[in-house]
mmCIF file of C-alpha atoms and ligand atoms in Angstrom:
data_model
loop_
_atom_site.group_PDB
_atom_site.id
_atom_site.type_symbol
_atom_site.label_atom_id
_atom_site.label_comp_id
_atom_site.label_asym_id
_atom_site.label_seq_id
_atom_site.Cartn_x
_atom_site.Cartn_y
_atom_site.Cartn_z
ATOM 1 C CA UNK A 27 -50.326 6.191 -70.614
ATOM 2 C CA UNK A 28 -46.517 5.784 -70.739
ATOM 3 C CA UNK A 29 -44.602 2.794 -72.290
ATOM 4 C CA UNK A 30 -41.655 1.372 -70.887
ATOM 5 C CA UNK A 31 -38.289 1.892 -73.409
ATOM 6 C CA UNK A 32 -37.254 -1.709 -73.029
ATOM 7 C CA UNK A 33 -38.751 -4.520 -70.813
ATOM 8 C CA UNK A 34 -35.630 -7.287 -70.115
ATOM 9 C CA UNK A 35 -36.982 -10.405 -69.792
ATOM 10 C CA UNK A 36 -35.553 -13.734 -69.235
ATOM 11 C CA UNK A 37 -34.242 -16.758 -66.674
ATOM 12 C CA UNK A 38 -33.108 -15.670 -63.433
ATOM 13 C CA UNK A 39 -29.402 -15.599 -63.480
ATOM 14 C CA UNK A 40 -29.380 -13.730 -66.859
ATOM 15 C CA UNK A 41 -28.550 -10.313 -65.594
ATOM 16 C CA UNK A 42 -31.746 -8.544 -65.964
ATOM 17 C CA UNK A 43 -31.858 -6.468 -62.997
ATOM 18 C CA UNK A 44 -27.743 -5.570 -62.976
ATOM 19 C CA UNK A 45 -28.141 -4.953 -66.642
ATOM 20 C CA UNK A 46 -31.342 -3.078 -66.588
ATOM 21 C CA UNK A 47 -30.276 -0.491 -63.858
ATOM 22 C CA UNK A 48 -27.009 0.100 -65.693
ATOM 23 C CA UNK A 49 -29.466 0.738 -68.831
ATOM 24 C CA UNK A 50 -31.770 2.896 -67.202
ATOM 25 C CA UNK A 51 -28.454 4.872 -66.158
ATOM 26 C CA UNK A 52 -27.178 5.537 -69.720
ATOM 27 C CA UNK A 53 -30.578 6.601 -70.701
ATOM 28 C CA UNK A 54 -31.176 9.094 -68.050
ATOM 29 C CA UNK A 55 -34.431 7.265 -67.484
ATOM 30 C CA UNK A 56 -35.588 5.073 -64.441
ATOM 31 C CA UNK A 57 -35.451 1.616 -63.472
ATOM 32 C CA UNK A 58 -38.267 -0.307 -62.117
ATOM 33 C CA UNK A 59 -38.062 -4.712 -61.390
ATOM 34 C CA UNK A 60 -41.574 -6.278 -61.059
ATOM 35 C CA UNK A 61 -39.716 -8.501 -58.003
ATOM 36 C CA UNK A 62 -39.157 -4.890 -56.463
ATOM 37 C CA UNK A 63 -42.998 -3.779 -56.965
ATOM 38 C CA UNK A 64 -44.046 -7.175 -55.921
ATOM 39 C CA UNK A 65 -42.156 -7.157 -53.037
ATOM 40 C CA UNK A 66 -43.207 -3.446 -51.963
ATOM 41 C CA UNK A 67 -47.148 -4.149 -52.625
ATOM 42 C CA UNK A 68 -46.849 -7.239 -50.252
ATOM 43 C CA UNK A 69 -44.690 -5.678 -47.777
ATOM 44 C CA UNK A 70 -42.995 -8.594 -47.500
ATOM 45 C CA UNK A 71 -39.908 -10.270 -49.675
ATOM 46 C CA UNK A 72 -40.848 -12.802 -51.854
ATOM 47 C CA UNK A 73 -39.483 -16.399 -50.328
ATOM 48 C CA UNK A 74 -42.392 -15.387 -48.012
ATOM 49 C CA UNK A 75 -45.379 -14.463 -50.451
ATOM 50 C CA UNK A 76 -44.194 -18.285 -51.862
ATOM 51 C CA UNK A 77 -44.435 -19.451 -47.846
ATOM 52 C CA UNK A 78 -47.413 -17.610 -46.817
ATOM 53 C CA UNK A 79 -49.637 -16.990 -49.666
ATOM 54 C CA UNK A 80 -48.254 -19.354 -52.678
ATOM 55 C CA UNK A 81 -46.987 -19.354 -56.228
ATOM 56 C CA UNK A 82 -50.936 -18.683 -57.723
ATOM 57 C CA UNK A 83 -50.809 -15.612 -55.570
ATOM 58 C CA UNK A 84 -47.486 -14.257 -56.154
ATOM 59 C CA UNK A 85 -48.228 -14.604 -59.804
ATOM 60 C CA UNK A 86 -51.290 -12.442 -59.597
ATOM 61 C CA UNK A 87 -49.149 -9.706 -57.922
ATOM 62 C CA UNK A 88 -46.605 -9.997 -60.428
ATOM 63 C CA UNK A 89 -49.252 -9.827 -63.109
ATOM 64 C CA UNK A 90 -50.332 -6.694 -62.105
ATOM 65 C CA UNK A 91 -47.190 -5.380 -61.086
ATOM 66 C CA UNK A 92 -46.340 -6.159 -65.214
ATOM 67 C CA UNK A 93 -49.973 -4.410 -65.916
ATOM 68 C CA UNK A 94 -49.079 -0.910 -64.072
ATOM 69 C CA UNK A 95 -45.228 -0.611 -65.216
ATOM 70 C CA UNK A 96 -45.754 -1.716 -68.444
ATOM 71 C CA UNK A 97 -48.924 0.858 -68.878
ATOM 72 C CA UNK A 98 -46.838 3.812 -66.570
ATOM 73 C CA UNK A 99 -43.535 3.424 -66.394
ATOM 74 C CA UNK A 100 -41.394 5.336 -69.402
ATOM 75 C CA UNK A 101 -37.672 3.686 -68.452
ATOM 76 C CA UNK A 102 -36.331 0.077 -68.484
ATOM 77 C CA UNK A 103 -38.125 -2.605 -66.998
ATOM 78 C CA UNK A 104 -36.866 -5.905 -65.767
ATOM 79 C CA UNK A 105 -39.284 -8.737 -65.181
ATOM 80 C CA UNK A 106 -39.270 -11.654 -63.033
ATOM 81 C CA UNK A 107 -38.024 -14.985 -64.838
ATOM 82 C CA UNK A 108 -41.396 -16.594 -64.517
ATOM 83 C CA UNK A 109 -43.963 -13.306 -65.701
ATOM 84 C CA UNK A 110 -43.903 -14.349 -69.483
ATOM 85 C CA UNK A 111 -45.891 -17.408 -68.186
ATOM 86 C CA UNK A 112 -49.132 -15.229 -68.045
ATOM 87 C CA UNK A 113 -50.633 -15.094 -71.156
ATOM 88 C CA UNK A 114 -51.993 -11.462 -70.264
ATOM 89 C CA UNK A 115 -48.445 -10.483 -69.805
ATOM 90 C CA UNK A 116 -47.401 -11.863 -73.010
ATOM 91 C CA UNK A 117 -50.437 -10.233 -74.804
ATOM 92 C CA UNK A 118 -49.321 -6.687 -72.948
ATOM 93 C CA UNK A 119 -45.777 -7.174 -73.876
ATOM 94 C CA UNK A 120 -46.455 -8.201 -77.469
ATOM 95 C CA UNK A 121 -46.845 -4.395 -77.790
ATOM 96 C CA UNK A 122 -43.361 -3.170 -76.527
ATOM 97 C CA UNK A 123 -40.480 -3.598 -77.388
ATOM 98 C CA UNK A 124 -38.535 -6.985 -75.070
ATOM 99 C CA UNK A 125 -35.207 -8.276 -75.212
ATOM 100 C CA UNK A 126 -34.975 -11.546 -73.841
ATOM 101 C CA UNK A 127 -31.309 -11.970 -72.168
ATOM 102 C CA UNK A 128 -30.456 -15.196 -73.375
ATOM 103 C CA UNK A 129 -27.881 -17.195 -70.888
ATOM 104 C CA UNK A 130 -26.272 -20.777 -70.690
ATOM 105 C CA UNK A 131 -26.767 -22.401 -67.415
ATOM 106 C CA UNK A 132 -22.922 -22.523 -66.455
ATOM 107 C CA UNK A 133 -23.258 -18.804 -66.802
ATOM 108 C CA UNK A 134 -26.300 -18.269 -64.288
ATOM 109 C CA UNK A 135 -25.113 -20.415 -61.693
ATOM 110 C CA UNK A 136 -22.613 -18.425 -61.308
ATOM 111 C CA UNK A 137 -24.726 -15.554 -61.106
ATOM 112 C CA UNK A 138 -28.030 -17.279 -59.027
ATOM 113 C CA UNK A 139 -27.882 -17.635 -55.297
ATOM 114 C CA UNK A 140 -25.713 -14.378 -55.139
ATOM 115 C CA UNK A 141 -28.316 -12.005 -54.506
ATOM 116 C CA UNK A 142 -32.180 -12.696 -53.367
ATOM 117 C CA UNK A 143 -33.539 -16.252 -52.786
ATOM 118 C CA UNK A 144 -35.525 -17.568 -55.401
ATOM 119 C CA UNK A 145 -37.789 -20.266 -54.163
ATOM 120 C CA UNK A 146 -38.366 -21.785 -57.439
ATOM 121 C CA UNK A 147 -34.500 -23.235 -57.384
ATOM 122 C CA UNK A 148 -34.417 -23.384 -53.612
ATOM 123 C CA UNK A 149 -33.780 -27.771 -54.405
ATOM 124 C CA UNK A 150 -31.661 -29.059 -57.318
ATOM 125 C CA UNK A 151 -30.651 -25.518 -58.671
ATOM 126 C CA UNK A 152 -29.552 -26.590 -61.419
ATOM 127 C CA UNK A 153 -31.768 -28.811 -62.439
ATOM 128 C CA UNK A 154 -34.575 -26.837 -61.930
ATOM 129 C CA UNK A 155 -33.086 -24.132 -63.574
ATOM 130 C CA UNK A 156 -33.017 -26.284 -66.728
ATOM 131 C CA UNK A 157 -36.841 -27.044 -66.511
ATOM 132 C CA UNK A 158 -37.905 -23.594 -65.788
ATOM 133 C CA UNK A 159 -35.387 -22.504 -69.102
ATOM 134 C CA UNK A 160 -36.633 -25.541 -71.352
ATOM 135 C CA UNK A 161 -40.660 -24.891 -70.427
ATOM 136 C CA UNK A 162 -40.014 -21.363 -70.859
ATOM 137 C CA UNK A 163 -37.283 -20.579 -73.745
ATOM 138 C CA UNK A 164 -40.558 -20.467 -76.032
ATOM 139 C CA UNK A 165 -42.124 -17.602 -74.197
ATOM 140 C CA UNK A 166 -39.282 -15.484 -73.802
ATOM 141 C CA UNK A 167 -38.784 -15.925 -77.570
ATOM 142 C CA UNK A 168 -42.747 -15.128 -78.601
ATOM 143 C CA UNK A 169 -42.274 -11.322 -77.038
ATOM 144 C CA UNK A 170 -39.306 -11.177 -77.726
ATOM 145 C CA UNK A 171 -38.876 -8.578 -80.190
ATOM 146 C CA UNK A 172 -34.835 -8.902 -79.823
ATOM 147 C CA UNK A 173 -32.182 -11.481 -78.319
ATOM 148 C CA UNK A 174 -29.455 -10.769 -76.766
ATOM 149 C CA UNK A 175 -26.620 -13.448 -75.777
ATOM 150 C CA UNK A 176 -24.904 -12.634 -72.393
ATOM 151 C CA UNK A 177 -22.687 -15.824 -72.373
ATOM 152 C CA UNK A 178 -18.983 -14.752 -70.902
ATOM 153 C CA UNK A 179 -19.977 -10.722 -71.615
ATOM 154 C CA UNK A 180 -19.643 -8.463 -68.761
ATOM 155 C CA UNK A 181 -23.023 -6.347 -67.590
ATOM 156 C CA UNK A 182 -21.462 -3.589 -69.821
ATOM 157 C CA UNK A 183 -21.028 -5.162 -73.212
ATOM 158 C CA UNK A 184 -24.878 -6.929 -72.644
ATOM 159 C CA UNK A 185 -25.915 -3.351 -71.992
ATOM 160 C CA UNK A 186 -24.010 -2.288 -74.773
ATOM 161 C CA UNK A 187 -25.616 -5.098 -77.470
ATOM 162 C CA UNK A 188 -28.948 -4.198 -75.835
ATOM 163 C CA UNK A 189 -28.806 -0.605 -77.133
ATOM 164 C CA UNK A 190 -27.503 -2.133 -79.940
ATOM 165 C CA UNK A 191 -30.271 -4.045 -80.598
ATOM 166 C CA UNK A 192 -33.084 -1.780 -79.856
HETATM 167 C C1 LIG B 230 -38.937 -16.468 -60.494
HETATM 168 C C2 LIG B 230 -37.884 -15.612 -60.680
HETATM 169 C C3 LIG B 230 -37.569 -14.525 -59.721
HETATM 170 C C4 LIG B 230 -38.797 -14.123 -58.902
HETATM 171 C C5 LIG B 230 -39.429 -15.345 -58.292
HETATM 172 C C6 LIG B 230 -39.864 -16.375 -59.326
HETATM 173 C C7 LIG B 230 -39.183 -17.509 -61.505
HETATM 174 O O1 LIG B 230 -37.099 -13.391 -60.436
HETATM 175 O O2 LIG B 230 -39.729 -13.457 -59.703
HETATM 176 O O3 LIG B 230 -38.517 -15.901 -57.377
HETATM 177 O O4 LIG B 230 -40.306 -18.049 -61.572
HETATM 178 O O5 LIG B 230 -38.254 -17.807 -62.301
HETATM 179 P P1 LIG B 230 -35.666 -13.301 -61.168
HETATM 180 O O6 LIG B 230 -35.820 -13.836 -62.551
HETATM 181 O O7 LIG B 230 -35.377 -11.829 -61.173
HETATM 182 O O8 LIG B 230 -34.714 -14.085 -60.359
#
């Protein structure tokens, strides 16, 4: 069984996937995103797992996708922004060490709706983004075992504080 070096967690919009890869880079170690593994085990992206099969079932892939990396991957992982709501997750990643990227709204908009679709903030972005943050803020900070502040800092100075902080 191989652990991961760091596991990024926290809101979408907070860099975790930019931030991770660049990590993984200055490590010499690999990258792997539970969205990716998700995505590849459904063969599908997933706006449609949320269409076709639902959140319950997307969550059980992502659980599982959390279960294998977290148990078999040795480089940096990235989670979704919803995984820490599984309290199996939590449980596995109370073991490893997790920076949560911590990130003010203003900053993630700017960020969100760049890249993938996220179905969760598909209506009222913002809004919704500040539900999903204030329901889960206390999750991300029960595994986290380090937090990181990515307000106005480039994906190079969080990467930089990350290493700091590990
Ligand atoms: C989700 C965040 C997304 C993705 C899915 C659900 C969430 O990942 O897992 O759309 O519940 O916040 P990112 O945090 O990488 O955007």
């Amino acid at each position: 069984m191989t652990n991961p070096v760091v596991v990024l967690v926290g809101p979408p919009g907070s860099g975790k996937s930019t931030v991770g890869r660049m990590l993984a880079e200055r490590l010499g170690v690999g990258f792997r995103d539970t969205d990716a593994d998700v995505e590849a085990t459904a063969g599908k992206p997933i706006p449609e797992i949320f269409i076709d099969e639902g959140e319950p079932h997307f969550r059980a892939l992502e659980a599982a996708a959390v279960r294998a990396a977290a148990e078999g991957h040795d480089g940096v992982l990235a989670l979704g922004g919803g995984a820490v709501m599984a309290e199996a997750t939590r449980a596995l990643l109370h073991e490893l060490p997790v920076v949560f990227l911590e990130v003010p709204l203003a900053d993630a908009v700017k960020r969100v709706g760049l890249d993938a679709p996220r179905p969760l903030l598909a209506v009222n972005p913002r809004a919704r983004w500040r539900e999903l943050m204030d329901a889960r803020r206390p999750l991300y900070l029960e595994v986290a075992t380090a937090v990181v502040d990515t307000a106005g800092r480039t994906p190079e100075q969080v990467a930089d504080a990350v290493l700091e902080a590990l």
